[in-house]
């Protein structure tokens, strides 16, 4: 079945540590997105990529980094500069910005 | 500034009690409006796309409608399994290389 796979489901970060969240899709979508979801805040856009080797900052990119070396993969690194990383992180993909996005089941990141 | 506002934030219904959720938007040149359902701890699940005023889409007990300023998600005779958070979203700007703006969602609870 085609879909989006996020891993791990749960992740714990130590002080000063960088952690990487994985997102893989087999839908042959060109565009991929990362969102952060906090209670009462809705989905906030971190980064997005319309094509391989290109990506743009979203509304809350500070403290995060991404890469898009393959069409299928869009990993997100939460750096030590992100002082409040505890949240639910969602990855999505779509054919382009005007098409529906399809989501993975998220990674919940917590601080140790 | 492009904006999406959903109301109410929370809605409690008895099984069989029909109601509507509202999504109002302020974007220049609407290029589609998307409705999603999100269960706790899961990624949003795509429900509908609406492209022009007057358009309607239906799926089981759900019907989505669109005007020039807002969209409604009508829930007819809801069941407890319809309990979830419902999100709406619109594309930012007029270029295909863009991302979605999400509302904060309406959390629906249906009791038997």
Coordinates of C-alpha atoms in Angstrom, one line a residue:
Chain A
X1 CA 0.0 0.0 0.0
X2 CA 1.2 3.5 -0.8
X3 CA 1.7 5.8 2.1
X4 CA 3.9 7.9 4.4
X5 CA 6.0 6.2 7.1
X6 CA 7.4 8.2 10.0
X7 CA 9.8 6.8 12.5
X8 CA 10.3 6.5 15.3
X9 CA 6.8 6.8 16.8
X10 CA 8.3 8.1 20.1
X11 CA 11.7 9.9 20.6
X12 CA 13.4 11.3 23.6
X13 CA 16.0 14.0 23.4
X14 CA 18.7 14.8 25.9
X15 CA 19.9 18.3 26.7
X16 CA 22.2 19.6 23.9
X17 CA 21.5 16.7 21.6
X18 CA 20.4 16.8 17.9
X19 CA 17.8 14.2 16.9
X20 CA 16.6 13.2 13.4
X21 CA 13.0 12.3 12.6
X22 CA 12.6 10.1 9.5
X23 CA 9.9 10.5 6.8
X24 CA 9.6 8.2 3.8
X25 CA 6.8 8.2 1.1
X26 CA 6.1 5.8 -1.7
X27 CA 3.3 7.9 -3.3
X28 CA 5.6 9.3 -5.9
X29 CA 4.7 12.8 -4.6
X30 CA 7.0 15.8 -5.5
X31 CA 6.2 17.9 -2.5
X32 CA 6.9 17.0 1.2
X33 CA 6.2 19.0 4.4
X34 CA 7.0 19.0 8.1
X35 CA 4.6 20.3 10.7
X36 CA 4.7 20.7 14.4
X37 CA 1.5 20.3 16.5
X38 CA 1.1 21.5 20.0
X39 CA -2.2 21.4 22.0
X40 CA -4.4 24.2 21.0
X41 CA -2.0 25.5 18.3
X42 CA -3.1 23.5 15.3
X43 CA -0.5 22.5 12.7
X44 CA 2.4 24.9 12.2
X45 CA 4.7 24.6 9.1
X46 CA 8.4 24.0 9.8
X47 CA 9.9 23.3 6.4
X48 CA 8.6 22.2 3.0
X49 CA 10.2 21.0 -0.2
X50 CA 8.6 21.0 -3.7
X51 CA 11.4 19.2 -5.5
X52 CA 14.6 17.2 -4.7
X53 CA 17.5 19.3 -3.5
X54 CA 15.3 22.3 -2.8
X55 CA 13.4 23.3 0.4
X56 CA 11.9 26.4 2.0
X57 CA 11.5 27.6 5.5
X58 CA 8.0 27.6 7.0
X59 CA 6.7 29.7 9.8
X60 CA 8.7 28.2 12.6
X61 CA 12.0 27.0 11.0
X62 CA 14.4 28.2 13.8
X63 CA 16.1 25.3 15.5
X64 CA 15.3 22.8 12.8
X65 CA 17.0 21.6 9.6
X66 CA 16.1 19.4 6.7
X67 CA 17.5 17.8 3.6
X68 CA 15.9 16.4 0.4
X69 CA 18.4 14.2 -1.3
X70 CA 15.9 11.7 -2.6
X71 CA 12.3 12.2 -3.8
X72 CA 11.1 9.6 -1.3
X73 CA 12.8 11.0 1.8
X74 CA 12.6 14.2 3.8
X75 CA 14.3 13.9 7.2
X76 CA 13.9 16.6 9.9
X77 CA 16.7 17.3 12.4
X78 CA 15.7 19.0 15.7
X79 CA 18.9 20.8 16.8
X80 CA 20.0 21.8 20.3
X81 CA 19.1 25.3 19.3
X82 CA 15.4 24.4 19.5
X83 CA 14.7 25.1 23.2
X84 CA 11.2 23.8 23.3
X85 CA 11.1 20.7 21.1
X86 CA 8.5 18.8 23.0
X87 CA 5.6 18.3 20.4
X88 CA 4.0 16.0 18.0
X89 CA 5.7 16.1 14.6
X90 CA 3.8 15.3 11.4
X91 CA 5.2 14.7 7.9
X92 CA 3.0 15.1 4.8
X93 CA 3.3 14.8 1.0
X94 CA 1.4 15.9 -2.0
X95 CA 1.7 16.2 -5.8
X96 CA 2.0 20.0 -5.5
X97 CA 0.8 22.9 -3.2
X98 CA -2.7 22.8 -4.6
X99 CA -3.4 19.1 -4.0
X100 CA -4.5 17.4 -0.8
X101 CA -1.7 16.5 1.5
X102 CA -1.4 12.9 2.9
X103 CA 0.0 12.5 6.4
X104 CA 2.1 10.0 8.3
X105 CA 1.1 9.0 11.8
X106 CA 3.6 11.3 13.5
X107 CA 6.5 11.2 15.9
X108 CA 6.1 12.4 19.5
X109 CA 9.3 14.0 20.8
X110 CA 9.9 14.5 24.4
X111 CA 12.8 15.9 26.5
X112 CA 14.6 13.6 29.0
Chain B
X1 CA -2.5 38.1 5.7
X2 CA -3.8 34.7 4.7
X3 CA -5.8 33.2 7.6
X4 CA -8.1 30.3 8.4
X5 CA -10.4 30.3 11.5
X6 CA -12.5 27.4 12.7
X7 CA -15.4 27.5 15.1
X8 CA -16.4 26.3 17.5
X9 CA -13.2 25.1 19.2
X10 CA -15.1 22.2 20.8
X11 CA -18.5 20.7 20.2
X12 CA -20.3 18.1 22.2
X13 CA -23.3 16.3 20.6
X14 CA -25.6 13.5 21.5
X15 CA -25.8 10.6 19.1
X16 CA -28.2 11.6 16.4
X17 CA -28.0 15.3 17.0
X18 CA -27.0 17.0 13.8
X19 CA -24.8 20.1 13.7
X20 CA -22.3 22.1 11.6
X21 CA -18.7 23.1 11.9
X22 CA -17.5 26.4 10.4
X23 CA -14.2 27.3 8.6
X24 CA -13.8 30.9 7.5
X25 CA -10.9 32.0 5.4
X26 CA -9.2 35.1 4.1
X27 CA -6.9 34.3 1.1
X28 CA -6.6 36.1 -2.2
X29 CA -7.8 33.8 -5.0
X30 CA -8.9 30.6 -3.3
X31 CA -7.3 27.5 -5.0
X32 CA -9.1 24.9 -3.0
X33 CA -10.2 24.2 0.5
X34 CA -9.4 20.9 2.3
X35 CA -11.1 19.1 5.2
X36 CA -9.3 16.6 7.3
X37 CA -10.2 14.3 10.3
X38 CA -7.7 13.7 13.0
X39 CA -7.9 11.0 15.7
X40 CA -5.8 11.3 18.9
X41 CA -2.2 10.3 18.3
X42 CA -2.7 10.0 14.6
X43 CA -2.0 12.0 11.5
X44 CA -4.8 13.9 9.8
X45 CA -6.9 11.9 7.3
X46 CA -8.0 13.6 4.1
X47 CA -11.8 13.9 3.7
X48 CA -12.8 16.4 1.0
X49 CA -11.5 19.1 -1.4
X50 CA -13.8 21.9 -2.5
X51 CA -12.8 24.3 -5.3
X52 CA -15.6 26.7 -6.0
X53 CA -18.5 28.4 -4.3
X54 CA -21.6 26.3 -4.3
X55 CA -19.7 23.1 -4.5
X56 CA -20.8 20.3 -2.1
X57 CA -19.1 16.9 -1.3
X58 CA -20.6 14.1 0.8
X59 CA -19.2 11.1 2.6
X60 CA -21.4 9.0 4.9
X61 CA -22.8 11.4 7.5
X62 CA -20.6 14.3 6.5
X63 CA -21.3 16.9 3.9
X64 CA -19.0 19.8 3.1
X65 CA -20.1 23.0 1.5
X66 CA -18.3 26.1 0.3
X67 CA -19.1 29.8 -0.1
X68 CA -16.9 32.7 -1.1
X69 CA -15.9 33.3 2.5
X70 CA -16.4 30.1 4.4
X71 CA -17.0 26.4 4.4
X72 CA -19.3 24.3 6.5
X73 CA -18.9 20.6 7.5
X74 CA -22.4 19.3 8.3
X75 CA -22.7 16.2 10.4
X76 CA -26.0 14.4 10.1
X77 CA -27.1 12.0 12.9
X78 CA -23.6 11.6 14.2
X79 CA -22.4 8.5 15.9
X80 CA -19.7 8.1 18.6
X81 CA -17.2 7.0 16.0
X82 CA -17.4 10.5 14.4
X83 CA -15.7 11.9 17.5
X84 CA -12.4 13.4 16.3
X85 CA -10.8 16.8 15.6
X86 CA -11.8 18.2 12.2
X87 CA -9.3 20.5 10.4
X88 CA -9.7 22.7 7.4
X89 CA -6.9 24.1 5.3
X90 CA -6.3 26.3 2.2
X91 CA -3.2 26.8 0.0
X92 CA -1.2 30.0 0.7
X93 CA -0.9 32.3 -2.3
X94 CA -1.4 31.5 -5.9
X95 CA 1.7 29.5 -6.9
X96 CA 1.7 25.7 -7.0
X97 CA 5.0 25.7 -5.1
X98 CA 3.4 26.6 -1.8
X99 CA 2.0 25.0 1.4
X100 CA -1.3 24.9 3.2
X101 CA -2.5 27.1 6.1
X102 CA -4.4 25.0 8.7
X103 CA -7.1 26.2 11.1
X104 CA -6.8 25.1 14.7
X105 CA -9.5 22.6 14.4
X106 CA -12.9 21.7 16.0
X107 CA -12.9 18.9 18.4
X108 CA -16.1 17.0 18.2
X109 CA -17.3 14.6 20.9
X110 CA -20.4 12.5 20.3
X111 CA -21.9 10.6 23.2
X112 CA -24.3 7.7 23.0

